[in-house]
Structures are given as C-alpha cells and as structure tokens.
Amino acid sequence: MQTDVHRIRCSRRHREDVCRLGGESETRRRVEEVEEFVIKISHRKLLGTEEEEEKGKEENDKEDEFAIDPYFFDDGYSVAATTGFARVWEGASVFTDFLVQECPNLTLRKNVVELGSGVGLCGVAVAIANEANVTLTDLPSVVEGVLRQNITQNSTSLTENGWHRVIGPQGGLARAVALNWEKPMDCHHLTASEKYIDAVDVIIAAECIWLADLLDCFCETLNILFEREKKLRSRTPQCFICCRDRSRKDSKVKIFASEEMVEAAFSRHALAFDVMREFPSTIEQNRCVKIYSLSKK
Ligand SMILES: C[S@@+](CC[C@H](N)C(=O)[O-])C[C@H]1O[C@@H](n2cnc3c(N)ncnc32)[C@H](O)[C@@H]1O
C-alpha cells in the first residue's frame, strides 16, 4: 500500500461582530477564513499515475497488448473493483474541489451517500470540510481493502454503528458500507433500518460510470435510493455525479461508456440531468470532467 497526502482548502465566509473604538457603534463585517485539511489516502500500488497509464494505454493501443493485472487472482477481484483500489481518479479530485470549495452548501451538514467511493477522498473530504455525515460505499473487496482504512486514518474516534468522527474542528461523520449496484437489495439498509442513517439528503458519485456495463445497474441503484426516500420521507434526495468520457471512437475495445451512452442511460432510467460544470481534463486533451445534477423525472 502507498499513502498519499491530499491538501484540501476550503474557505468559510461568516459574519463577525466588530466593536469599534471611539464611541462608534458596533458594526459587522464579512470575514473569509481559508482552512486547509490534510487527508491521508492509502491505495494499492497497482499501476503508475493516471497520466503514466494514459501514455501506456496509447502504446498498448498501438501494440494491441494488455498488461497483466497483478491482483487478478485475489478474492473479490473484478476489473471494476481494481479501479477502486488503485488511486484517486481525476474526477474525484475535481469533484472534491467543487463540493468543498465552490459549492459547499450542496452537502453542508447533510446526510450524504457516496456511491463507488474507491479510496474515499471525496466522501472523506465532504465529511471533514462540510461537516456532513457521509456513508461511503463500494464493493465489499474495496471497502475491506482500502476504504475502511482510509476513513479510520482520517478520524479521531469511533462512535456508534460504524460511524467515525472525522478530523477537523467540527468534523462530521463517515463510515464505510458495502453496496454493490448489481445487488440492489443492498440499498435498503442505507435508508430503511433504524440502525443506519435515517435519511439520505444527497447522493454523490465520482467517476463511477466509465464502463458501459455499469451504466444500467448504477442508474437502477440511484432509482432505488430515490424511490425509497420518496416513500419514507416524501421527498427525493439531490444527486450530483461526475464523469470523464474515456471512450475512443477508433479503439477496438468498446468497453468504455461515451458521454452519449451515459446521457442515454439517464434518459432510459427516467433520470433528468443537468450539466452543472465542465472542467477540462488535465490528463487527456480535448476531454473534460462533467458534473451533472440528476433528479427523478
Ligand atoms: C473509477 S473508480 C472511481 C473511484 C472513486 N470514486 C474516485 O473517483 O477516485 C470506480 C468505482 O466504482 C466501483 N464499482 C464498480 N462496480 C461497482 C458495483 N457493481 N457496485 C459498487 N461499486 C462499484 C469500483 O470499485 C470503483 O471504486
């Protein structure tokens, strides 16, 4: 395992009472404080950086060869899960900055469920910086392999039912729960049981729908969470996700979901979508990380 340090900056604006001297009355001013949090994220040293891998992929495309995955024979191995162990993906870094710096109000002090958390940077950052209660989910092998450890090493104490109080002045809560989109019944314990959180205000997901095969089960999982919340609390959660199109029109391998395939899947599953922001990818030229908001049609 390799451990990297991520520095997350967030600014807080608040009003401060200022008592002026010289008989002037009390005035108020807006104060902006910049806070920095250090988050430790461990991952398996699977491949190089995303940039190195991108370069390797181009070479592989030319030579039509594929590297052998060293974790192929591990318990719980799947190609999809391997991406969860590997690193913080570009979309997760961009999405973390968006949720923490640009739009903290979307998750501030809310009950958040993250799908496909991987190593967990995004969910942990939201718990720390936005004082949210975040349930970070992924396949069981990823939860046990990296996610649980990453929550623990950014926490100060364990509270009840697997919730950890995360670092930070007001620190929110974070916990890891296994949730496989191909087993939709797993979703029920996220909203139904008293032992778990009793509400889902916001669903987030970074870089989860890059494989064409995952589109339908991911959208079905969103729908189950939307429907359960609607039934239990007569309202549907807000949902924000980000993805980067990794498909190549000229590639022989058609496993990656293109932007068109992603948006068609949203429509197929009656999910209304809105593109909130687009950030140019720093890894692949002419590509971008798109942030969507999704709701039930
Ligand atoms: C590209 S990684 C993104 C991880 C993390 N959100 C990030 O951006 O750094 C995709 C994630 O989806 C998870 N995943 C894939 N198939 C899944 C499934 N059927 N159920 C739940 N999670 C799944 C993987 O384990 C992995 O963590």
PDB file of C-alpha atoms in Angstrom, chain A:
ATOM      1  CA  MET A   1       0.000   0.000   0.000  1.00  0.00           C
ATOM      2  CA  GLN A   2       1.112   3.543  -0.663  1.00  0.00           C
ATOM      3  CA  THR A   3      -0.158   6.531   1.316  1.00  0.00           C
ATOM      4  CA  ASP A   4      -0.507   9.977  -0.269  1.00  0.00           C
ATOM      5  CA  VAL A   5      -1.296  13.237   1.441  1.00  0.00           C
ATOM      6  CA  HIS A   6      -4.045  15.417  -0.092  1.00  0.00           C
ATOM      7  CA  ARG A   7      -4.350  19.045   0.969  1.00  0.00           C
ATOM      8  CA  ILE A   8      -7.936  20.276   0.774  1.00  0.00           C
ATOM      9  CA  ARG A   9      -8.530  24.003   1.020  1.00  0.00           C
ATOM     10  CA  CYS A  10     -11.903  25.422   1.815  1.00  0.00           C
ATOM     11  CA  SER A  11     -12.999  28.932   2.610  1.00  0.00           C
ATOM     12  CA  ARG A  12     -15.629  29.817   5.113  1.00  0.00           C
ATOM     13  CA  ARG A  13     -17.471  33.099   4.942  1.00  0.00           C
ATOM     14  CA  HIS A  14     -19.131  34.294   8.071  1.00  0.00           C
ATOM     15  CA  ARG A  15     -20.161  37.492   9.717  1.00  0.00           C
ATOM     16  CA  GLU A  16     -18.107  38.729  12.613  1.00  0.00           C
ATOM     17  CA  ASP A  17     -19.113  41.338  15.155  1.00  0.00           C
ATOM     18  CA  VAL A  18     -16.520  44.063  15.355  1.00  0.00           C
ATOM     19  CA  CYS A  19     -16.603  46.544  18.167  1.00  0.00           C
ATOM     20  CA  ARG A  20     -15.039  49.793  17.006  1.00  0.00           C
ATOM     21  CA  LEU A  21     -13.292  52.092  19.489  1.00  0.00           C
ATOM     22  CA  GLY A  22     -14.022  55.798  19.809  1.00  0.00           C
ATOM     23  CA  GLY A  23     -17.693  55.663  20.538  1.00  0.00           C
ATOM     24  CA  GLU A  24     -18.686  54.264  17.141  1.00  0.00           C
ATOM     25  CA  SER A  25     -21.475  51.764  17.169  1.00  0.00           C
ATOM     26  CA  GLU A  26     -20.928  48.072  16.714  1.00  0.00           C
ATOM     27  CA  THR A  27     -20.561  47.100  13.073  1.00  0.00           C
ATOM     28  CA  ARG A  28     -20.497  43.789  11.276  1.00  0.00           C
ATOM     29  CA  ARG A  29     -18.206  42.705   8.503  1.00  0.00           C
ATOM     30  CA  ARG A  30     -17.866  39.667   6.308  1.00  0.00           C
ATOM     31  CA  VAL A  31     -14.871  37.555   7.141  1.00  0.00           C
ATOM     32  CA  GLU A  32     -13.370  34.921   4.934  1.00  0.00           C
ATOM     33  CA  GLU A  33     -11.221  32.273   6.537  1.00  0.00           C
ATOM     34  CA  VAL A  34      -9.295  29.784   4.477  1.00  0.00           C
ATOM     35  CA  GLU A  35      -8.841  26.438   6.123  1.00  0.00           C
ATOM     36  CA  GLU A  36      -6.637  23.621   4.959  1.00  0.00           C
ATOM     37  CA  PHE A  37      -7.161  19.975   5.814  1.00  0.00           C
ATOM     38  CA  VAL A  38      -4.662  17.222   5.309  1.00  0.00           C
ATOM     39  CA  ILE A  39      -6.259  13.948   4.263  1.00  0.00           C
ATOM     40  CA  LYS A  40      -4.254  10.715   4.152  1.00  0.00           C
ATOM     41  CA  ILE A  41      -5.321   8.323   1.420  1.00  0.00           C
ATOM     42  CA  SER A  42      -3.796   4.858   1.003  1.00  0.00           C
ATOM     43  CA  HIS A  43      -4.108   2.858  -2.183  1.00  0.00           C
ATOM     44  CA  ARG A  44      -2.641  -0.227  -3.744  1.00  0.00           C
ATOM     45  CA  LYS A  45       0.406   0.472  -5.850  1.00  0.00           C
ATOM     46  CA  LEU A  46      -1.242  -1.052  -8.876  1.00  0.00           C
ATOM     47  CA  LEU A  47      -0.043   0.966 -11.805  1.00  0.00           C
ATOM     48  CA  GLY A  48       1.638   4.303 -12.335  1.00  0.00           C
ATOM     49  CA  THR A  49      -0.124   7.638 -12.150  1.00  0.00           C
ATOM     50  CA  GLU A  50      -3.202   8.213 -14.285  1.00  0.00           C
ATOM     51  CA  GLU A  51      -1.001  10.219 -16.714  1.00  0.00           C
ATOM     52  CA  GLU A  52       1.525   7.381 -16.993  1.00  0.00           C
ATOM     53  CA  GLU A  53      -1.277   4.904 -17.526  1.00  0.00           C
ATOM     54  CA  GLU A  54      -2.826   7.095 -20.223  1.00  0.00           C
ATOM     55  CA  LYS A  55       0.517   7.108 -22.016  1.00  0.00           C
ATOM     56  CA  GLY A  56       0.823   3.338 -21.557  1.00  0.00           C
ATOM     57  CA  LYS A  57      -2.658   2.859 -22.980  1.00  0.00           C
ATOM     58  CA  GLU A  58      -1.698   4.709 -26.140  1.00  0.00           C
ATOM     59  CA  GLU A  59       1.341   2.462 -26.507  1.00  0.00           C
ATOM     60  CA  ASN A  60      -0.778  -0.609 -25.793  1.00  0.00           C
ATOM     61  CA  ASP A  61      -3.317   0.558 -28.366  1.00  0.00           C
ATOM     62  CA  LYS A  62      -0.526   0.665 -30.906  1.00  0.00           C
ATOM     63  CA  GLU A  63       0.877  -2.702 -29.957  1.00  0.00           C
ATOM     64  CA  ASP A  64      -2.532  -4.234 -29.238  1.00  0.00           C
ATOM     65  CA  GLU A  65      -1.264  -5.677 -25.963  1.00  0.00           C
ATOM     66  CA  PHE A  66      -2.580  -5.552 -22.391  1.00  0.00           C
ATOM     67  CA  ALA A  67      -0.700  -5.614 -19.123  1.00  0.00           C
ATOM     68  CA  ILE A  68      -1.458  -8.444 -16.692  1.00  0.00           C
ATOM     69  CA  ASP A  69      -3.204  -7.239 -13.564  1.00  0.00           C
ATOM     70  CA  PRO A  70      -1.225  -8.453 -10.509  1.00  0.00           C
ATOM     71  CA  TYR A  71      -4.439  -8.740  -8.434  1.00  0.00           C
ATOM     72  CA  PHE A  72      -6.226 -10.967 -10.933  1.00  0.00           C
ATOM     73  CA  PHE A  73      -6.380 -13.965  -8.558  1.00  0.00           C
ATOM     74  CA  ASP A  74      -7.365 -12.003  -5.425  1.00  0.00           C
ATOM     75  CA  ASP A  75     -10.565 -12.711  -3.545  1.00  0.00           C
ATOM     76  CA  GLY A  76     -13.303 -10.371  -4.780  1.00  0.00           C
ATOM     77  CA  TYR A  77     -11.347  -9.425  -7.891  1.00  0.00           C
ATOM     78  CA  SER A  78     -13.183  -7.717 -10.735  1.00  0.00           C
ATOM     79  CA  VAL A  79     -11.906  -5.261 -13.313  1.00  0.00           C
ATOM     80  CA  ALA A  80     -14.346  -2.690 -11.950  1.00  0.00           C
ATOM     81  CA  ALA A  81     -13.140  -3.171  -8.361  1.00  0.00           C
ATOM     82  CA  THR A  82      -9.494  -2.901  -9.354  1.00  0.00           C
ATOM     83  CA  THR A  83     -10.113   0.750 -10.213  1.00  0.00           C
ATOM     84  CA  GLY A  84     -11.379   1.318  -6.679  1.00  0.00           C
ATOM     85  CA  PHE A  85      -8.128   0.212  -5.054  1.00  0.00           C
ATOM     86  CA  ALA A  86      -5.841   1.978  -7.431  1.00  0.00           C
ATOM     87  CA  ARG A  87      -5.821   5.698  -6.803  1.00  0.00           C
ATOM     88  CA  VAL A  88      -7.834   8.894  -6.510  1.00  0.00           C
ATOM     89  CA  TRP A  89      -9.207   9.381 -10.037  1.00  0.00           C
ATOM     90  CA  GLU A  90      -9.047  12.735 -11.752  1.00  0.00           C
ATOM     91  CA  GLY A  91     -12.799  13.225 -11.473  1.00  0.00           C
ATOM     92  CA  ALA A  92     -12.694  12.657  -7.711  1.00  0.00           C
ATOM     93  CA  SER A  93     -10.080  15.398  -7.237  1.00  0.00           C
ATOM     94  CA  VAL A  94     -12.039  17.840  -9.387  1.00  0.00           C
ATOM     95  CA  PHE A  95     -15.343  16.877  -7.737  1.00  0.00           C
ATOM     96  CA  THR A  96     -13.829  17.240  -4.241  1.00  0.00           C
ATOM     97  CA  ASP A  97     -12.732  20.821  -5.008  1.00  0.00           C
ATOM     98  CA  PHE A  98     -16.155  21.548  -6.479  1.00  0.00           C
ATOM     99  CA  LEU A  99     -18.028  20.213  -3.434  1.00  0.00           C
ATOM    100  CA  VAL A 100     -15.696  21.671  -0.841  1.00  0.00           C
ATOM    101  CA  GLN A 101     -14.595  24.994  -2.324  1.00  0.00           C
ATOM    102  CA  GLU A 102     -17.113  26.013  -4.936  1.00  0.00           C
ATOM    103  CA  CYS A 103     -20.429  24.673  -3.693  1.00  0.00           C
ATOM    104  CA  PRO A 104     -20.106  23.634  -0.033  1.00  0.00           C
ATOM    105  CA  ASN A 105     -23.785  24.337   0.556  1.00  0.00           C
ATOM    106  CA  LEU A 106     -24.800  21.337  -1.544  1.00  0.00           C
ATOM    107  CA  THR A 107     -23.611  18.978   1.199  1.00  0.00           C
ATOM    108  CA  LEU A 108     -23.094  21.207   4.227  1.00  0.00           C
ATOM    109  CA  ARG A 109     -24.163  19.304   7.396  1.00  0.00           C
ATOM    110  CA  LYS A 110     -26.251  16.919   5.299  1.00  0.00           C
ATOM    111  CA  ASN A 111     -26.656  13.136   5.238  1.00  0.00           C
ATOM    112  CA  VAL A 112     -24.707  12.095   2.178  1.00  0.00           C
ATOM    113  CA  VAL A 113     -24.342   8.723   0.482  1.00  0.00           C
ATOM    114  CA  GLU A 114     -21.420   8.289  -1.861  1.00  0.00           C
ATOM    115  CA  LEU A 115     -21.562   5.528  -4.467  1.00  0.00           C
ATOM    116  CA  GLY A 116     -18.355   3.877  -5.705  1.00  0.00           C
ATOM    117  CA  SER A 117     -16.146   5.761  -3.249  1.00  0.00           C
ATOM    118  CA  GLY A 118     -12.991   3.831  -4.159  1.00  0.00           C
ATOM    119  CA  VAL A 119     -10.199   5.011  -1.872  1.00  0.00           C
ATOM    120  CA  GLY A 120     -12.610   7.605  -0.474  1.00  0.00           C
ATOM    121  CA  LEU A 121     -11.074  11.068  -0.938  1.00  0.00           C
ATOM    122  CA  CYS A 122     -14.294  12.766  -1.998  1.00  0.00           C
ATOM    123  CA  GLY A 123     -16.551  11.409   0.759  1.00  0.00           C
ATOM    124  CA  VAL A 124     -13.943  11.897   3.487  1.00  0.00           C
ATOM    125  CA  ALA A 125     -13.283  15.495   2.345  1.00  0.00           C
ATOM    126  CA  VAL A 126     -17.004  16.308   2.384  1.00  0.00           C
ATOM    127  CA  ALA A 127     -17.323  14.857   5.903  1.00  0.00           C
ATOM    128  CA  ILE A 128     -14.342  16.887   7.124  1.00  0.00           C
ATOM    129  CA  ALA A 129     -14.794  20.198   5.343  1.00  0.00           C
ATOM    130  CA  ASN A 130     -18.576  20.339   5.045  1.00  0.00           C
ATOM    131  CA  GLU A 131     -19.293  18.654   8.390  1.00  0.00           C
ATOM    132  CA  ALA A 132     -21.544  16.170   6.650  1.00  0.00           C
ATOM    133  CA  ASN A 133     -22.476  12.635   7.725  1.00  0.00           C
ATOM    134  CA  VAL A 134     -21.191  10.609   4.827  1.00  0.00           C
ATOM    135  CA  THR A 135     -21.812   6.934   4.114  1.00  0.00           C
ATOM    136  CA  LEU A 136     -19.068   5.899   1.720  1.00  0.00           C
ATOM    137  CA  THR A 137     -19.971   2.789  -0.275  1.00  0.00           C
ATOM    138  CA  ASP A 138     -18.261   0.428  -2.681  1.00  0.00           C
ATOM    139  CA  LEU A 139     -17.888  -3.264  -3.485  1.00  0.00           C
ATOM    140  CA  PRO A 140     -17.079  -5.364  -0.379  1.00  0.00           C
ATOM    141  CA  SER A 141     -13.495  -6.026  -1.552  1.00  0.00           C
ATOM    142  CA  VAL A 142     -12.821  -2.295  -1.937  1.00  0.00           C
ATOM    143  CA  VAL A 143     -14.432  -1.471   1.427  1.00  0.00           C
ATOM    144  CA  GLU A 144     -12.276  -4.049   3.200  1.00  0.00           C
ATOM    145  CA  GLY A 145      -9.196  -3.482   1.038  1.00  0.00           C
ATOM    146  CA  VAL A 146      -8.810   0.307   1.287  1.00  0.00           C
ATOM    147  CA  LEU A 147     -11.905   2.344   2.129  1.00  0.00           C
ATOM    148  CA  ARG A 148     -12.354   1.399   5.779  1.00  0.00           C
ATOM    149  CA  GLN A 149      -8.678   2.064   6.476  1.00  0.00           C
ATOM    150  CA  ASN A 150      -8.827   5.480   4.796  1.00  0.00           C
ATOM    151  CA  ILE A 151     -11.810   6.520   6.891  1.00  0.00           C
ATOM    152  CA  THR A 152     -10.135   5.319  10.082  1.00  0.00           C
ATOM    153  CA  GLN A 153      -6.867   7.099   9.399  1.00  0.00           C
ATOM    154  CA  ASN A 154      -8.684  10.423   8.948  1.00  0.00           C
ATOM    155  CA  SER A 155     -10.799  10.054  12.080  1.00  0.00           C
ATOM    156  CA  THR A 156     -10.415  10.861  15.722  1.00  0.00           C
ATOM    157  CA  SER A 157     -12.857   8.392  17.249  1.00  0.00           C
ATOM    158  CA  LEU A 158     -15.361   5.667  16.573  1.00  0.00           C
ATOM    159  CA  THR A 159     -18.924   6.479  17.549  1.00  0.00           C
ATOM    160  CA  GLU A 160     -21.929   4.163  17.097  1.00  0.00           C
ATOM    161  CA  ASN A 161     -22.814   1.774  14.292  1.00  0.00           C
ATOM    162  CA  GLY A 162     -19.513   2.080  12.497  1.00  0.00           C
ATOM    163  CA  TRP A 163     -19.594   5.896  12.280  1.00  0.00           C
ATOM    164  CA  HIS A 164     -16.239   7.616  12.708  1.00  0.00           C
ATOM    165  CA  ARG A 165     -15.853  11.201  13.867  1.00  0.00           C
ATOM    166  CA  VAL A 166     -13.513  12.649  11.243  1.00  0.00           C
ATOM    167  CA  ILE A 167     -10.689  15.124  11.877  1.00  0.00           C
ATOM    168  CA  GLY A 168     -11.335  18.857  11.631  1.00  0.00           C
ATOM    169  CA  PRO A 169     -12.673  21.439  14.066  1.00  0.00           C
ATOM    170  CA  GLN A 170     -16.308  20.453  13.740  1.00  0.00           C
ATOM    171  CA  GLY A 171     -15.647  17.143  11.982  1.00  0.00           C
ATOM    172  CA  GLY A 172     -18.649  15.359  10.531  1.00  0.00           C
ATOM    173  CA  LEU A 173     -19.094  11.592  10.496  1.00  0.00           C
ATOM    174  CA  ALA A 174     -18.023   8.985   7.982  1.00  0.00           C
ATOM    175  CA  ARG A 175     -18.486   5.244   7.675  1.00  0.00           C
ATOM    176  CA  ALA A 176     -17.908   2.559   5.095  1.00  0.00           C
ATOM    177  CA  VAL A 177     -20.724   0.305   3.898  1.00  0.00           C
ATOM    178  CA  ALA A 178     -20.566  -2.371   1.184  1.00  0.00           C
ATOM    179  CA  LEU A 179     -23.018  -1.642  -1.620  1.00  0.00           C
ATOM    180  CA  ASN A 180     -22.931  -3.491  -4.919  1.00  0.00           C
ATOM    181  CA  TRP A 181     -25.085  -1.866  -7.629  1.00  0.00           C
ATOM    182  CA  GLU A 182     -25.684  -5.306  -9.083  1.00  0.00           C
ATOM    183  CA  LYS A 183     -27.417  -6.338  -5.834  1.00  0.00           C
ATOM    184  CA  PRO A 184     -29.959  -3.565  -5.465  1.00  0.00           C
ATOM    185  CA  MET A 185     -31.425  -5.006  -2.269  1.00  0.00           C
ATOM    186  CA  ASP A 186     -28.225  -3.807  -0.564  1.00  0.00           C
ATOM    187  CA  CYS A 187     -29.594  -0.278  -0.888  1.00  0.00           C
ATOM    188  CA  HIS A 188     -32.288  -0.968   1.657  1.00  0.00           C
ATOM    189  CA  HIS A 189     -30.021  -0.883   4.661  1.00  0.00           C
ATOM    190  CA  LEU A 190     -28.930   2.617   3.682  1.00  0.00           C
ATOM    191  CA  THR A 191     -32.325   4.106   4.244  1.00  0.00           C
ATOM    192  CA  ALA A 192     -34.644   1.607   5.874  1.00  0.00           C
ATOM    193  CA  SER A 193     -33.072   0.318   9.034  1.00  0.00           C
ATOM    194  CA  GLU A 194     -33.022   2.426  12.174  1.00  0.00           C
ATOM    195  CA  LYS A 195     -29.590   1.162  12.924  1.00  0.00           C
ATOM    196  CA  TYR A 196     -28.287   3.050   9.919  1.00  0.00           C
ATOM    197  CA  ILE A 197     -28.808   6.640   8.865  1.00  0.00           C
ATOM    198  CA  ASP A 198     -32.442   7.579   8.720  1.00  0.00           C
ATOM    199  CA  ALA A 199     -32.309   9.919   5.772  1.00  0.00           C
ATOM    200  CA  VAL A 200     -30.390  10.475   2.567  1.00  0.00           C
ATOM    201  CA  ASP A 201     -30.295  14.145   1.626  1.00  0.00           C
ATOM    202  CA  VAL A 202     -27.662  13.963  -1.089  1.00  0.00           C
ATOM    203  CA  ILE A 203     -26.126  11.239  -3.261  1.00  0.00           C
ATOM    204  CA  ILE A 204     -22.681  11.815  -4.777  1.00  0.00           C
ATOM    205  CA  ALA A 205     -20.514   9.703  -7.089  1.00  0.00           C
ATOM    206  CA  ALA A 206     -17.230  10.367  -8.873  1.00  0.00           C
ATOM    207  CA  GLU A 207     -16.053   8.528 -11.979  1.00  0.00           C
ATOM    208  CA  CYS A 208     -18.412   5.612 -11.476  1.00  0.00           C
ATOM    209  CA  ILE A 209     -19.912   5.175 -14.917  1.00  0.00           C
ATOM    210  CA  TRP A 210     -16.912   4.829 -17.131  1.00  0.00           C
ATOM    211  CA  LEU A 211     -17.660   1.200 -18.081  1.00  0.00           C
ATOM    212  CA  ALA A 212     -20.578   0.641 -20.444  1.00  0.00           C
ATOM    213  CA  ASP A 213     -21.623  -2.459 -18.472  1.00  0.00           C
ATOM    214  CA  LEU A 214     -22.074  -0.445 -15.267  1.00  0.00           C
ATOM    215  CA  LEU A 215     -24.459   2.174 -16.628  1.00  0.00           C
ATOM    216  CA  ASP A 216     -27.724   0.341 -16.066  1.00  0.00           C
ATOM    217  CA  CYS A 217     -27.027  -1.054 -12.601  1.00  0.00           C
ATOM    218  CA  PHE A 218     -25.691   2.323 -11.441  1.00  0.00           C
ATOM    219  CA  CYS A 219     -28.834   4.139 -12.660  1.00  0.00           C
ATOM    220  CA  GLU A 220     -31.043   1.440 -11.114  1.00  0.00           C
ATOM    221  CA  THR A 221     -29.300   1.950  -7.772  1.00  0.00           C
ATOM    222  CA  LEU A 222     -29.978   5.692  -7.972  1.00  0.00           C
ATOM    223  CA  ASN A 223     -33.621   4.987  -8.716  1.00  0.00           C
ATOM    224  CA  ILE A 224     -33.939   2.634  -5.745  1.00  0.00           C
ATOM    225  CA  LEU A 225     -32.447   5.259  -3.432  1.00  0.00           C
ATOM    226  CA  PHE A 226     -34.713   7.965  -4.899  1.00  0.00           C
ATOM    227  CA  GLU A 227     -37.808   5.792  -4.564  1.00  0.00           C
ATOM    228  CA  ARG A 228     -37.079   4.657  -1.017  1.00  0.00           C
ATOM    229  CA  GLU A 229     -36.554   8.193   0.166  1.00  0.00           C
ATOM    230  CA  LYS A 230     -39.715   9.312  -1.591  1.00  0.00           C
ATOM    231  CA  LYS A 231     -41.682   6.555   0.138  1.00  0.00           C
ATOM    232  CA  LEU A 232     -40.146   7.114   3.572  1.00  0.00           C
ATOM    233  CA  ARG A 233     -39.891  10.874   3.619  1.00  0.00           C
ATOM    234  CA  SER A 234     -41.977  12.115   0.684  1.00  0.00           C
ATOM    235  CA  ARG A 235     -39.011  13.814  -0.941  1.00  0.00           C
ATOM    236  CA  THR A 236     -36.186  12.679  -3.171  1.00  0.00           C
ATOM    237  CA  PRO A 237     -32.527  13.281  -2.442  1.00  0.00           C
ATOM    238  CA  GLN A 238     -30.420  15.603  -4.545  1.00  0.00           C
ATOM    239  CA  CYS A 239     -27.819  13.839  -6.635  1.00  0.00           C
ATOM    240  CA  PHE A 240     -24.521  15.109  -8.046  1.00  0.00           C
ATOM    241  CA  ILE A 241     -22.118  12.967 -10.004  1.00  0.00           C
ATOM    242  CA  CYS A 242     -19.097  13.488 -12.177  1.00  0.00           C
ATOM    243  CA  CYS A 243     -17.590  11.530 -15.014  1.00  0.00           C
ATOM    244  CA  ARG A 244     -14.974  11.739 -17.730  1.00  0.00           C
ATOM    245  CA  ASP A 245     -15.540  10.191 -21.125  1.00  0.00           C
ATOM    246  CA  ARG A 246     -12.773   7.640 -21.706  1.00  0.00           C
ATOM    247  CA  SER A 247     -14.209   6.112 -24.854  1.00  0.00           C
ATOM    248  CA  ARG A 248     -12.278   6.142 -28.124  1.00  0.00           C
ATOM    249  CA  LYS A 249     -14.067   6.056 -31.392  1.00  0.00           C
ATOM    250  CA  ASP A 250     -11.117   4.388 -33.131  1.00  0.00           C
ATOM    251  CA  SER A 251     -10.436   1.809 -30.374  1.00  0.00           C
ATOM    252  CA  LYS A 252     -11.150  -1.870 -30.905  1.00  0.00           C
ATOM    253  CA  VAL A 253     -12.136  -2.121 -27.244  1.00  0.00           C
ATOM    254  CA  LYS A 254     -15.698  -0.864 -26.767  1.00  0.00           C
ATOM    255  CA  ILE A 255     -16.000  -1.265 -23.025  1.00  0.00           C
ATOM    256  CA  PHE A 256     -15.849   2.442 -22.124  1.00  0.00           C
ATOM    257  CA  ALA A 257     -19.048   4.458 -21.862  1.00  0.00           C
ATOM    258  CA  SER A 258     -19.131   7.545 -24.048  1.00  0.00           C
ATOM    259  CA  GLU A 259     -20.891  10.745 -22.982  1.00  0.00           C
ATOM    260  CA  GLU A 260     -23.755   9.907 -25.355  1.00  0.00           C
ATOM    261  CA  MET A 261     -24.130   6.437 -23.788  1.00  0.00           C
ATOM    262  CA  VAL A 262     -24.143   7.935 -20.279  1.00  0.00           C
ATOM    263  CA  GLU A 263     -26.806  10.511 -21.131  1.00  0.00           C
ATOM    264  CA  ALA A 264     -28.888   7.900 -22.992  1.00  0.00           C
ATOM    265  CA  ALA A 265     -28.764   5.688 -19.870  1.00  0.00           C
ATOM    266  CA  PHE A 266     -30.034   8.580 -17.715  1.00  0.00           C
ATOM    267  CA  SER A 267     -32.968   9.045 -20.090  1.00  0.00           C
ATOM    268  CA  ARG A 268     -33.653   5.277 -20.261  1.00  0.00           C
ATOM    269  CA  HIS A 269     -33.945   5.219 -16.467  1.00  0.00           C
ATOM    270  CA  ALA A 270     -36.148   8.331 -16.329  1.00  0.00           C
ATOM    271  CA  LEU A 271     -33.440  10.450 -14.726  1.00  0.00           C
ATOM    272  CA  ALA A 272     -33.491  14.130 -15.637  1.00  0.00           C
ATOM    273  CA  PHE A 273     -29.985  15.568 -15.890  1.00  0.00           C
ATOM    274  CA  ASP A 274     -28.376  18.951 -15.979  1.00  0.00           C
ATOM    275  CA  VAL A 275     -24.703  19.673 -16.658  1.00  0.00           C
ATOM    276  CA  MET A 276     -23.624  21.905 -13.769  1.00  0.00           C
ATOM    277  CA  ARG A 277     -19.963  22.385 -14.687  1.00  0.00           C
ATOM    278  CA  GLU A 278     -17.338  21.151 -17.127  1.00  0.00           C
ATOM    279  CA  PHE A 279     -13.653  21.164 -16.222  1.00  0.00           C
ATOM    280  CA  PRO A 280     -11.030  20.484 -18.907  1.00  0.00           C
ATOM    281  CA  SER A 281      -9.186  17.254 -18.185  1.00  0.00           C
ATOM    282  CA  THR A 282      -5.543  17.756 -17.299  1.00  0.00           C
ATOM    283  CA  ILE A 283      -4.822  14.185 -18.344  1.00  0.00           C
ATOM    284  CA  GLU A 284      -6.495  13.849 -21.723  1.00  0.00           C
ATOM    285  CA  GLN A 285      -6.585  16.739 -24.159  1.00  0.00           C
ATOM    286  CA  ASN A 286      -9.981  17.783 -25.525  1.00  0.00           C
ATOM    287  CA  ARG A 287     -11.788  15.836 -22.796  1.00  0.00           C
ATOM    288  CA  CYS A 288     -13.487  17.202 -19.730  1.00  0.00           C
ATOM    289  CA  VAL A 289     -14.769  16.148 -16.353  1.00  0.00           C
ATOM    290  CA  LYS A 290     -18.500  16.848 -16.368  1.00  0.00           C
ATOM    291  CA  ILE A 291     -20.503  17.419 -13.216  1.00  0.00           C
ATOM    292  CA  TYR A 292     -24.177  16.501 -13.508  1.00  0.00           C
ATOM    293  CA  SER A 293     -27.096  17.033 -11.218  1.00  0.00           C
ATOM    294  CA  LEU A 294     -29.660  14.242 -11.510  1.00  0.00           C
ATOM    295  CA  SER A 295     -33.257  14.005 -10.405  1.00  0.00           C
ATOM    296  CA  LYS A 296     -36.227  11.734 -10.955  1.00  0.00           C
ATOM    297  CA  LYS A 297     -38.368  12.714 -13.939  1.00  0.00           C
TER     298      LYS A 297
END
